[in-house]
Amino acid sequence: MNELALIVFTPLLAGVLAWLLDIRGLREAIGVIGAAVPLAYAAMLYERAAEGLSFAINLGVFNITFALSQLNWFFVGIAALVGFSAILGLASTAKDSYEWLFALMSLTGVLGVFLASDLMTFFIFWEVMTFASFMMVLHYNKQASLKYFLLSVAGAYAMLIAIAFIYVKVGSFDFGAVQAALTQDAYAKMLGGQATFSSGELMALFGLFLVAFGVKAGLFPLHVWAPDAYSETNQSYTAMFSGVLSKAGVYGFILMYLLIGTRLAVEFGAFRSAPKFGYIIAFLGGLTIIVGGLLAALQEDIRKLFAYSSISQVGYILVGIGVGTALSMQAAMFHALSHALFKGLFFLIVATILHRTGKTTFADMGGLAEKMPFTFAMAFVAILSLAGIPPLVGFASKWVLFEAVISQNLPILGGMVFFGSAIGFVYLIRFTYAVWFGQRPTDLDDTKDAPLPLAVAMAILAFFNVVLGIAPGLVARELNKIFGSDVIGGDLFILDLGFGKYNALAILTYLIAGIAVAAVIYFLGAKVRKVPVTDTYQSGNPVTMDYNLTIRRNFFLPLKETLSGWLRISFDRTYRDIGAWVEDFGEVMRNYVYNGNVQSYAWYLLLILLILAMWGV
Amino acid sequence: MISVYYFGAIALILIGLYAVLVKKNVLKMLIGLSIMETGVNLLLVSVGYISGRSAPILSEGIGPNGAVDPIPQALVLTAIVIGVATTAMALSVAILIHEKYGTLNVEEIRRLRG
């Protein structure tokens, strides 16, 4: 059987098997094997990605076609790696076989999305992915799942309309055919000829795709489902949900560039150095960074904090895609990889904490570093990676992204991404201190370290965080292959953009030297003394409980108060208001139009007959 | 010049429609429906009339060319039966309404709304 079909369908098969057998131990084994197969095949296809592979199933009405290229190999690699780790984590945290079925089904969905080579296949697997993740959220929280479902459905319809629209004009679903047709159209427009797509149609197409992919990627203001859906499901699964499924939206935007990007750029021109339509994506991405980051800082729940932080980080990727140069595209894909790695790791850590303590709020945490040293080490890697501290992969990707934005002279976007990094420190310092250090509540005294599957899963992701951080050239080489040219130069340890250089190995050396010096000073001179917590926070003054701003409780309350005017503008509330209006409108219609009076209905009938008669039907 | 048959039939339909739209009593509305139905049947029959011909029964001296259009008549036969059936059913519903709500005024029986 074809490798691509195996990659896509094995997880689904394993999920169904695990669900049917439902024997503890056996279902875990089947599930993990089902997730390992795509990873193994993705690794095996590494060499052959360049020559391209394809696979088609004829369903009579249309074909389901898959193809492998450098671009989608990269994304399949991310999905297979992080998906495998998440499934491994699920072995410790899954409650029943239901979760195995839908977790593996969503892996199939996302792999199918990345491998699809026509719009119809893309859409079908997109829906499989959405459905399975919806079922995962439904298992834990109905309210959150409904919100996710509603926005996803809006996105799905937008995509379906756009696909139908393209099909009507071009006559094919195939990516190659669509791309060729629209590029030709772009040239026709450039030379002043007759174009197939008018300006208004293109704008509609762009809007539809923006909604479709924006929902999945968590683009502001369509992000409102994400904090609830990410936090209200199995946290091991969230590692895949936030790490991989959000990348489907990112991949969608890249696909949009490939398919209709040239035509859009020709039609709407450029703003500064970015194409105008791309600038819209980038600007919304920038807003996503800021909104997600600020809200992450204000959360009291670990799961919610990382959910918002995930939204914020995907914003970076969208900025990179929006700027639209080869370098910024590479930066976006690089960050997509590192986001999947560190966010997957973070959610596995949250899963471990939740699994071992059963608690999720900062107020109940503290001093866990002593009790869970391994998880703490993993958390340390993840924190450094997300905050962008060299030599981890988060730094390399953010650095390339910053350089890409700055080099295009886009000051507003630059400000937004820098602000995002600053706010990243703000919320991470809270996670670092409140969970791992400080006084430990007595009920956490017998907390054990991570169970084996979760520990292995975390170790895999942490390993890649470190290795790809020290040798960012590995990623850069893959990205250069996608573009067919050396956009990012340098070797294994050095990234060279032409106007800037980053040497990961040198920085690592300096860092180790610095730590060695600090260690020497510490062992020579410093003395440890115990300080009661109350001494450090309160300057000797008694503090009342209602304004008790410790790191575990309301730490950023002053920030919240400063922002209170802005926080009143909530898109979550806006959507709820719109929902209420629709309900009110329905009520009005019910009272005045559908009023239960037979005679009114007779009048409606007569009026409609009259209107039809006047139309000449 | 509009034929007197057409005029009469359409006038009956409009009278029936008026009763259905304006009268408040269910029974009066049903009478309106019946009148409307009669009007429709008349209209159908008059559509098939061809001046100077006789009934469409093939017999001595009357060939296919000597008869009026038989199709509307078949149609009207069906329509009459349907009309009687619906009227009967509507009347039984009216009886039930009166038993349940104690009134036949349509404005007062809004509780019927699903």
XYZ file of C-alpha atoms in Angstrom:
731
model
C 0.000 0.000 0.000
C 1.051 3.542 -0.614
C 3.049 5.304 2.119
C 0.913 8.427 2.041
C -2.294 6.487 2.562
C -0.653 4.652 5.468
C 0.427 7.927 7.044
C -3.066 9.347 6.835
C -5.243 6.382 7.646
C -3.283 4.359 10.231
C -4.188 6.653 13.160
C -7.876 6.428 12.282
C -7.704 2.666 12.005
C -5.866 2.391 15.304
C -8.391 4.717 16.916
C -11.330 2.616 15.777
C -9.597 -0.564 16.924
C -8.757 0.902 20.328
C -12.338 2.051 20.669
C -13.814 -1.332 19.726
C -11.499 -3.467 21.849
C -11.512 -1.129 24.836
C -9.188 -3.267 26.934
C -7.005 -1.297 29.291
C -3.380 -1.620 28.254
C -4.200 -2.978 24.816
C -5.969 0.172 23.615
C -3.049 2.296 24.823
C -0.620 0.084 22.895
C -2.707 0.188 19.712
C -3.146 3.936 19.961
C 0.536 4.641 20.432
C 1.457 2.340 17.548
C -1.143 4.089 15.405
C 0.514 7.410 16.122
C 4.027 6.004 15.683
C 3.402 4.752 12.137
C 2.960 8.222 10.574
C 6.056 9.411 12.433
C 8.117 6.470 11.162
C 6.909 6.927 7.596
C 7.436 10.688 7.727
C 11.020 10.042 8.796
C 11.479 7.430 6.053
C 10.103 9.736 3.373
C 12.575 12.472 4.292
C 14.846 11.662 1.359
C 12.025 11.131 -1.102
C 10.126 14.336 -0.333
C 12.131 16.160 -2.987
C 11.077 13.873 -5.820
C 7.446 14.041 -4.748
C 4.983 11.248 -4.126
C 1.323 11.085 -4.871
C -1.631 8.878 -4.162
C -5.268 8.930 -5.279
C -8.436 7.085 -4.329
C -11.266 7.251 -6.820
C -14.577 7.653 -5.040
C -16.579 7.727 -8.245
C -17.803 11.294 -7.809
C -14.390 12.786 -7.154
C -10.896 11.700 -6.262
C -9.209 11.902 -2.899
C -5.665 12.830 -3.795
C -2.565 13.175 -1.677
C 0.818 14.443 -2.701
C 4.082 14.932 -0.895
C 6.311 17.921 -1.494
C 8.998 19.666 0.552
C 6.436 22.081 1.956
C 3.924 19.592 3.228
C 6.622 17.171 4.360
C 7.699 19.893 6.786
C 4.185 20.228 8.199
C 3.562 16.486 8.218
C 6.783 16.137 10.186
C 5.569 18.624 12.799
C 2.173 16.939 13.018
C 3.583 13.418 13.264
C 6.167 14.331 15.888
C 3.976 16.427 18.176
C 0.980 14.171 17.509
C 2.984 11.131 18.576
C 4.108 12.845 21.786
C 0.580 13.933 22.585
C -0.787 10.435 22.018
C 1.967 9.069 24.216
C 0.919 11.522 26.913
C -2.660 10.404 26.432
C -1.590 6.937 27.548
C -1.327 8.346 31.090
C -4.208 10.778 31.084
C -6.979 9.347 28.873
C -10.111 8.444 30.780
C -11.726 6.043 28.304
C -11.584 4.617 24.802
C -13.767 7.453 23.484
C -10.779 9.776 23.826
C -8.507 7.382 21.961
C -10.894 7.234 19.053
C -11.276 10.959 18.592
C -7.706 11.939 19.428
C -6.431 9.569 16.740
C -9.156 10.617 14.344
C -8.102 14.244 14.639
C -4.513 13.174 13.932
C -5.737 11.537 10.733
C -7.616 14.719 9.905
C -4.660 17.003 10.339
C -2.289 14.712 8.428
C -4.832 14.534 5.616
C -5.060 18.325 5.537
C -1.298 18.639 5.222
C -1.010 15.976 2.529
C -4.073 16.867 0.458
C -3.389 17.899 -3.100
C -6.830 19.096 -4.090
C -9.313 21.431 -2.469
C -11.992 18.785 -1.894
C -9.670 16.430 -0.031
C -8.375 19.391 1.915
C -11.906 20.289 2.962
C -12.942 16.742 3.877
C -9.974 16.174 6.146
C -10.359 19.669 7.547
C -13.836 18.662 8.667
C -12.665 15.309 10.047
C -10.142 17.215 12.137
C -12.723 19.743 13.327
C -15.288 17.080 14.144
C -12.865 14.928 16.130
C -11.511 17.858 18.125
C -15.062 19.044 18.773
C -15.903 15.608 20.183
C -12.828 15.779 22.420
C -13.977 19.095 23.882
C -17.588 17.917 24.138
C -16.430 15.079 26.388
C -15.299 17.616 28.984
C -17.387 20.751 28.556
C -20.512 21.241 26.492
C -20.500 25.034 26.593
C -16.916 25.325 25.342
C -17.460 22.728 22.641
C -20.534 24.526 21.313
C -18.606 27.777 21.007
C -15.848 25.952 19.153
C -18.388 24.211 16.960
C -20.236 27.399 15.996
C -17.111 29.281 14.959
C -15.721 26.224 13.170
C -18.933 25.803 11.230
C -18.803 29.447 10.177
C -15.237 28.885 8.999
C -16.110 25.646 7.240
C -18.966 27.210 5.299
C -16.781 30.136 4.335
C -14.207 27.682 2.995
C -16.806 25.601 1.188
C -18.231 28.660 -0.556
C -14.752 29.770 -1.555
C -13.923 26.304 -2.901
C -17.166 26.122 -4.867
C -16.449 29.583 -6.234
C -12.993 28.584 -7.410
C -14.366 25.388 -8.911
C -17.021 27.248 -10.883
C -14.427 29.607 -12.341
C -11.500 27.271 -12.820
C -13.249 23.927 -13.288
C -10.873 21.924 -11.141
C -10.163 21.208 -7.488
C -6.561 20.269 -8.095
C -4.031 22.594 -6.450
C -1.788 22.574 -9.496
C -4.594 23.440 -11.898
C -6.000 26.172 -9.639
C -2.574 27.685 -9.129
C -1.818 27.662 -12.844
C -5.184 29.181 -13.714
C -4.871 31.993 -11.192
C -1.281 32.777 -12.055
C -2.282 33.018 -15.677
C -5.118 35.251 -14.598
C -2.650 37.448 -12.729
C -0.502 37.875 -15.839
C -3.592 38.630 -17.908
C -4.544 41.344 -15.414
C -1.017 42.739 -15.332
C -0.918 43.076 -19.095
C -4.300 44.784 -19.090
C -6.233 41.859 -20.522
C -9.507 40.244 -19.505
C -9.262 38.575 -16.088
C -11.476 35.676 -14.983
C -11.871 36.942 -11.437
C -13.110 40.483 -10.948
C -11.834 42.706 -8.168
C -14.947 42.236 -6.034
C -14.899 38.473 -6.464
C -11.279 38.332 -5.389
C -12.009 40.417 -2.327
C -14.857 38.056 -1.407
C -12.590 35.053 -1.945
C -9.914 36.573 0.272
C -12.465 37.384 2.977
C -13.865 33.853 2.925
C -10.444 32.263 3.207
C -9.498 34.731 5.941
C -12.486 33.597 8.017
C -11.976 29.902 7.219
C -8.309 29.725 8.151
C -8.472 32.512 10.728
C -10.896 30.544 12.893
C -8.617 27.525 13.032
C -5.465 29.542 13.604
C -7.150 31.630 16.315
C -6.792 34.909 14.451
C -8.113 37.963 16.289
C -11.128 38.514 16.538
C -12.044 34.896 15.766
C -9.929 33.539 18.610
C -12.640 33.398 21.273
C -13.208 29.642 21.026
C -9.580 28.794 21.700
C -9.119 29.643 25.408
C -12.169 27.591 26.340
C -11.598 24.683 23.981
C -7.890 24.363 24.813
C -8.474 24.410 28.533
C -11.611 22.258 28.661
C -10.266 19.012 27.277
C -7.679 16.373 28.045
C -4.484 18.402 28.424
C -2.344 15.779 26.679
C -4.667 16.131 23.730
C -4.366 19.908 23.921
C -0.667 19.463 23.171
C -1.761 18.305 19.728
C -4.778 20.632 19.573
C -2.760 23.774 20.172
C 0.506 22.501 18.734
C -0.693 20.927 15.498
C -4.320 21.675 14.739
C -3.737 25.426 14.885
C -0.995 24.864 12.282
C -3.675 23.677 9.891
C -4.917 27.270 9.813
C -1.363 28.489 9.259
C -0.862 25.970 6.482
C -4.147 27.167 4.993
C -2.810 30.707 4.783
C 0.365 29.476 3.111
C -1.792 27.526 0.679
C -3.792 30.664 -0.030
C -0.552 32.431 -0.936
C 0.375 29.597 -3.257
C -2.996 29.357 -4.949
C -4.295 32.884 -5.258
C -1.489 34.999 -3.776
C -0.079 36.243 -7.080
C -3.484 37.263 -8.314
C -4.336 39.033 -5.043
C -1.018 40.862 -5.016
C -1.511 42.058 -8.595
C -5.067 43.164 -7.901
C -4.599 45.051 -4.664
C -1.018 46.233 -4.863
C 1.375 46.713 -1.985
C 1.439 48.589 1.292
C 5.040 49.619 1.961
C 6.921 46.449 1.081
C 4.216 43.949 2.017
C 1.364 43.027 -0.313
C -1.757 44.822 0.853
C -3.802 41.679 1.480
C -0.874 40.162 3.361
C -0.591 43.282 5.478
C -4.168 42.719 6.655
C -3.255 39.200 7.809
C -0.073 40.483 9.418
C -1.856 43.325 11.204
C -4.549 41.018 12.564
C -1.743 38.644 13.555
C -0.088 41.503 15.443
C -3.327 42.301 17.254
C -3.615 38.591 18.064
C -0.176 38.698 19.674
C -1.054 41.670 21.860
C -4.561 40.597 22.860
C -3.535 36.995 23.506
C -0.473 38.062 25.470
C -2.255 40.578 27.667
C -5.110 38.205 28.440
C -2.635 35.404 29.181
C -1.013 37.607 31.806
C -4.348 38.155 33.555
C -5.372 34.494 33.902
C -5.516 32.716 37.236
C -5.714 29.238 35.689
C -2.652 27.522 34.204
C -4.594 25.973 31.333
C -6.144 29.292 30.368
C -2.782 31.030 30.586
C -1.253 28.681 28.057
C -4.325 28.749 25.873
C -4.044 32.518 25.512
C -0.308 32.293 25.142
C -0.821 29.794 22.329
C -3.096 32.256 20.544
C -0.518 34.949 21.026
C 2.296 32.822 19.593
C 0.317 31.835 16.506
C -0.001 35.589 15.941
C 3.762 35.687 15.254
C 3.393 33.053 12.573
C 0.614 35.029 10.921
C 2.730 38.184 10.981
C 5.478 36.265 9.233
C 3.108 34.926 6.602
C 1.494 38.304 6.094
C 4.734 40.181 5.406
C 5.070 37.862 2.457
C 8.781 37.887 1.617
C 10.616 34.593 1.251
C 12.494 35.300 4.470
C 9.376 36.102 6.483
C 7.623 33.009 5.119
C 10.556 30.912 6.253
C 10.474 32.645 9.602
C 6.771 31.860 9.904
C 7.298 28.187 9.136
C 10.252 28.056 11.503
C 8.113 29.559 14.230
C 5.303 27.138 13.374
C 7.743 24.333 14.105
C 9.069 25.830 17.307
C 5.595 26.800 18.486
C 4.436 23.214 17.998
C 7.481 21.982 19.915
C 7.341 24.274 22.919
C 3.562 24.599 23.158
C 3.167 20.851 22.875
C 5.694 20.521 25.670
C 3.894 23.102 27.789
C 0.556 21.389 27.522
C 2.121 18.037 28.372
C 3.586 19.680 31.471
C 0.173 21.058 32.356
C -1.234 17.572 31.782
C 1.343 16.155 34.184
C 0.595 18.752 36.843
C -3.133 18.190 36.461
C -2.677 14.410 36.486
C -0.582 14.445 39.651
C -2.203 17.217 41.666
C -5.685 17.578 40.185
C -5.362 21.349 40.529
C -5.217 24.015 37.865
C -5.169 27.409 39.520
C -2.031 29.254 40.600
C -3.503 29.830 44.034
C -3.260 26.088 44.805
C 0.289 25.618 43.511
C 3.787 26.201 44.717
C 7.109 24.564 45.396
C 6.598 21.721 42.959
C 10.179 21.840 41.648
C 11.339 19.781 44.608
C 8.636 17.167 44.184
C 8.665 16.902 40.377
C 12.278 17.540 39.379
C 11.999 15.924 35.944
C 8.848 17.809 34.989
C 10.449 20.966 36.287
C 13.481 20.425 34.057
C 11.157 19.986 31.085
C 9.204 23.085 32.103
C 12.456 24.992 32.280
C 13.281 24.066 28.696
C 9.792 25.030 27.560
C 9.852 28.360 29.391
C 13.241 29.313 27.964
C 12.080 28.265 24.507
C 8.823 30.229 24.563
C 10.397 33.300 26.111
C 12.994 33.190 23.363
C 16.186 32.646 25.348
C 19.100 31.347 23.305
C 20.110 28.675 22.561
C 16.621 27.158 22.347
C 14.556 26.817 19.242
C 12.131 29.566 20.296
C 14.920 32.111 20.109
C 16.130 31.082 16.680
C 12.685 31.274 15.103
C 11.726 34.542 16.782
C 15.027 36.090 15.821
C 14.534 35.243 12.167
C 10.998 36.574 12.361
C 12.050 39.865 13.970
C 14.779 40.306 11.383
C 12.308 39.578 8.605
C 9.858 42.196 9.881
C 12.471 44.834 10.653
C 14.248 44.423 7.333
C 11.015 45.252 5.505
C 10.638 48.567 7.368
C 7.326 47.779 8.988
C 7.474 49.724 12.273
C 3.948 48.978 13.541
C 4.302 45.227 13.057
C 7.770 45.397 14.569
C 6.362 47.111 17.647
C 3.657 44.505 17.940
C 6.007 41.523 17.816
C 8.392 43.114 20.300
C 5.540 43.887 22.637
C 4.455 40.268 22.332
C 7.843 39.068 23.468
C 7.840 41.395 26.463
C 4.390 40.275 27.536
C 5.592 36.692 27.064
C 8.066 37.209 29.902
C 5.330 38.744 32.018
C 3.124 35.673 31.978
C 5.922 33.127 31.996
C 7.570 34.526 35.094
C 4.307 33.923 36.879
C 4.121 30.295 35.730
C 7.766 29.785 36.659
C 7.542 31.164 40.134
C 4.009 30.354 41.224
C 4.073 26.701 40.259
C 7.624 25.587 40.830
C 9.089 27.785 43.570
C 8.033 29.327 46.831
C 6.135 27.696 49.659
C 4.372 24.463 48.965
C 0.793 23.962 50.156
C 0.807 20.978 52.527
C -1.625 18.958 50.409
C 0.959 18.797 47.610
C 3.578 17.225 49.865
C 3.231 13.713 48.452
C 3.077 14.666 44.773
C 4.926 12.211 42.546
C 6.862 12.966 39.374
C 5.501 12.397 35.869
C 4.299 8.896 34.882
C 6.503 7.158 32.315
C 4.553 7.775 29.057
C 4.168 11.474 29.841
C 7.819 11.703 30.846
C 8.939 10.113 27.569
C 6.623 12.344 25.572
C 7.960 15.446 27.291
C 11.532 14.271 26.848
C 11.040 13.847 23.082
C 9.721 17.368 22.653
C 12.303 18.886 24.994
C 15.047 17.093 23.076
C 13.952 18.690 19.827
C 13.581 22.068 21.531
C 17.214 21.919 22.555
C 18.715 20.236 19.500
C 17.000 22.410 16.913
C 17.879 25.419 19.063
C 21.581 24.624 19.126
C 21.589 23.579 15.475
C 18.995 25.851 13.829
C 20.757 25.172 10.543
C 18.938 21.849 10.396
C 15.617 23.621 10.109
C 16.962 26.348 7.846
C 18.215 23.702 5.426
C 14.759 22.143 5.183
C 13.149 25.548 4.704
C 15.631 26.459 1.987
C 14.694 23.257 0.183
C 11.048 24.356 0.155
C 11.964 27.627 -1.522
C 14.656 26.137 -3.683
C 17.125 28.868 -2.779
C 19.376 29.806 0.136
C 17.153 32.375 1.825
C 18.737 31.697 5.191
C 22.429 31.088 4.796
C 24.959 29.760 7.262
C 25.811 26.300 8.422
C 24.547 23.935 11.087
C 24.998 26.353 13.991
C 24.926 29.725 12.254
C 21.969 31.457 10.694
C 23.105 34.094 8.213
C 20.502 36.434 6.754
C 22.960 38.629 4.911
C 22.347 41.606 7.171
C 22.546 39.751 10.443
C 24.018 36.627 11.895
C 23.126 34.356 14.770
C 25.651 31.860 16.008
C 23.879 29.413 18.315
C 27.037 27.536 19.224
C 28.920 30.675 20.254
C 26.009 31.828 22.384
C 25.817 28.397 23.973
C 29.506 28.583 24.784
C 29.172 32.041 26.347
C 26.135 30.894 28.285
C 27.948 27.874 29.689
C 30.947 30.033 30.555
C 28.676 32.545 32.263
C 26.931 29.852 34.259
C 30.309 28.400 35.233
C 31.460 31.800 36.512
C 28.226 32.248 38.433
C 28.626 28.776 39.905
C 32.166 29.542 41.030
C 31.036 32.753 42.691
C 28.145 30.927 44.300
C 30.262 28.145 45.730
C 32.956 30.538 46.901
C 30.926 33.224 48.556
C 27.177 32.981 48.593
C 25.292 31.577 51.517
C 21.780 30.277 51.443
C 19.481 31.618 54.077
C 15.846 30.866 54.572
C 13.469 33.800 54.280
C 9.822 33.569 55.280
C 7.583 34.421 52.373
C 5.843 37.219 54.241
C 9.119 39.100 54.609
C 9.708 39.447 50.922
C 6.327 40.605 49.785
C 4.935 42.903 52.388
C 7.703 45.114 53.711
C 6.534 44.375 57.238
C 3.066 45.741 56.651
C 0.047 43.525 57.163
C -1.872 43.078 53.927
C -5.594 42.441 53.788
C -6.798 39.457 51.812
C -8.801 41.484 49.306
C -5.703 43.212 47.983
C -3.263 40.386 48.503
C -1.135 40.437 45.361
C 1.142 37.469 45.774
C 2.514 35.715 42.749
C -0.191 33.086 43.211
C -3.132 35.404 43.514
C -4.053 38.425 41.397
C -0.400 39.117 40.700
C -1.182 41.343 37.739
C -4.220 43.019 39.276
C -2.691 46.500 38.812
C -2.257 45.706 35.111
C -5.848 44.550 34.984
C -7.020 47.777 36.597
C -4.981 49.842 34.178
C -6.435 47.971 31.241
C -9.980 47.852 32.584
C -11.244 50.263 29.942
C -9.852 48.086 27.175
C -10.931 44.839 28.751
C -14.517 46.004 28.565
C -14.195 45.664 24.801
C -14.528 41.937 24.648
C -15.189 40.050 21.465
C -16.436 37.141 23.485
C -19.148 39.397 24.847
C -19.801 40.865 21.402
C -20.532 37.438 19.995
C -22.749 36.676 22.954
C -24.616 39.964 22.373
C -25.086 39.103 18.723
C -26.464 35.739 19.809
C -28.867 37.484 22.185
C -29.994 39.853 19.418
C -30.720 36.961 17.124
C -32.753 35.351 19.879
C -34.668 38.595 20.498
C -35.300 38.974 16.807
C -36.658 35.433 16.711
C -38.918 36.258 19.646
C -40.243 39.373 17.887
C -40.891 37.390 14.729
C -42.686 34.796 16.797
C -44.893 37.338 18.505
C -45.806 39.501 15.538
C -45.395 37.423 12.406
C -45.869 33.825 13.459
C -48.686 34.905 15.725
C -51.006 31.888 15.701
C -53.785 33.763 13.928
C -55.011 31.785 10.920
C -56.199 34.928 9.230
C -52.748 36.532 9.269
C -51.393 33.485 7.503
C -54.149 33.771 4.899
C -53.096 37.381 4.361
C -49.428 36.382 3.941
C -50.483 33.815 1.373
C -52.488 36.380 -0.547
C -49.686 38.943 -0.461
C -47.136 36.472 -1.738
C -49.486 35.374 -4.530
C -49.954 39.025 -5.471
C -46.202 39.654 -5.496
C -45.637 36.577 -7.648
C -48.415 37.693 -9.989
C -46.831 41.134 -10.309
C -43.496 39.491 -11.125
C -45.317 37.666 -13.862
C -44.685 34.140 -12.621
C -65.248 41.897 -23.135
C -64.839 39.480 -20.277
C -67.201 36.558 -20.299
C -69.971 36.616 -17.730
C -68.985 33.107 -16.580
C -65.452 34.209 -15.807
C -66.691 37.325 -14.092
C -69.127 35.371 -11.941
C -66.601 32.681 -11.017
C -63.882 35.176 -10.091
C -66.410 37.223 -8.130
C -67.280 34.094 -6.115
C -63.589 33.421 -5.441
C -63.071 36.988 -4.249
C -66.135 36.864 -2.000
C -64.835 33.653 -0.485
C -61.381 35.161 -0.054
C -62.923 38.213 1.622
C -64.694 36.001 4.123
C -61.511 34.052 4.879
C -59.421 37.181 5.355
C -61.845 39.341 7.314
C -64.447 37.278 9.175
C -63.526 36.321 12.717
C -65.786 33.332 13.172
C -64.272 30.022 12.135
C -67.544 28.766 10.689
C -67.895 31.904 8.556
C -64.343 31.386 7.332
C -65.225 27.829 6.406
C -68.278 29.054 4.513
C -65.931 31.469 2.737
C -63.654 28.554 1.825
C -66.616 26.639 0.426
C -67.716 29.598 -1.672
C -64.173 30.039 -2.952
C -64.068 26.400 -3.886
C -67.323 26.669 -5.795
C -65.944 29.654 -7.622
C -62.813 27.782 -8.583
C -64.819 24.846 -9.877
C -67.023 27.134 -11.925
C -63.984 28.851 -13.357
C -62.460 25.530 -14.359
C -65.590 24.337 -16.048
C -66.059 27.606 -17.884
C -62.518 27.493 -19.149
C -63.372 24.266 -20.995
C -66.563 25.634 -22.553
C -66.588 26.006 -26.309
C -69.555 27.962 -27.605
C -72.292 25.868 -29.317
C -71.075 22.408 -28.400
C -72.721 19.832 -26.210
C -71.687 17.532 -23.355
C -68.606 15.402 -24.022
C -70.406 12.099 -24.221
C -69.774 10.316 -27.489
C -73.186 9.235 -28.751
C -75.436 9.450 -31.793
C -74.585 12.551 -33.814
C -71.966 13.923 -31.429
C -68.381 13.226 -32.480
C -65.146 14.429 -30.846
C -65.577 17.733 -32.714
C -69.034 18.365 -31.351
C -68.182 18.204 -27.634
C -66.737 20.708 -25.136
C -63.302 20.113 -23.514
C -63.693 17.061 -21.201
C -60.499 17.537 -19.186
C -61.671 20.413 -16.922
C -64.768 18.406 -16.137
C -62.738 15.444 -14.954
C -60.567 17.855 -12.992
C -63.569 19.474 -11.359
C -65.030 16.102 -10.391
C -61.855 15.389 -8.488
C -61.781 18.889 -7.013
C -65.341 18.590 -5.733
C -64.519 15.416 -3.870
C -61.399 16.917 -2.391
C -63.337 20.020 -1.451
C -65.993 18.036 0.358
C -63.390 16.002 2.198
C -61.460 19.078 3.369
C -64.642 20.821 4.388
C -65.721 17.801 6.406
C -62.392 17.631 8.117
C -62.290 21.363 8.784
C -65.755 21.183 10.290
C -64.742 18.385 12.623
C -61.718 20.462 13.653
C -64.061 23.383 14.270
C -66.174 21.175 16.536
C -63.048 20.132 18.465
C -61.934 23.745 18.795
C -65.264 24.713 20.193
C -65.175 21.830 22.667
C -61.692 22.680 23.832
C -61.686 26.490 23.911
C -65.371 27.300 24.117
C -65.157 29.849 21.334
C -64.970 30.006 17.579
C -63.361 33.433 17.347
C -59.968 33.133 15.647
C -58.460 36.008 17.609
C -59.170 34.232 20.859
C -57.781 30.862 19.859
C -54.147 31.969 19.555
C -53.177 29.388 22.123
C -53.333 26.872 19.291
C -49.961 28.149 18.149
C -47.371 25.389 18.144
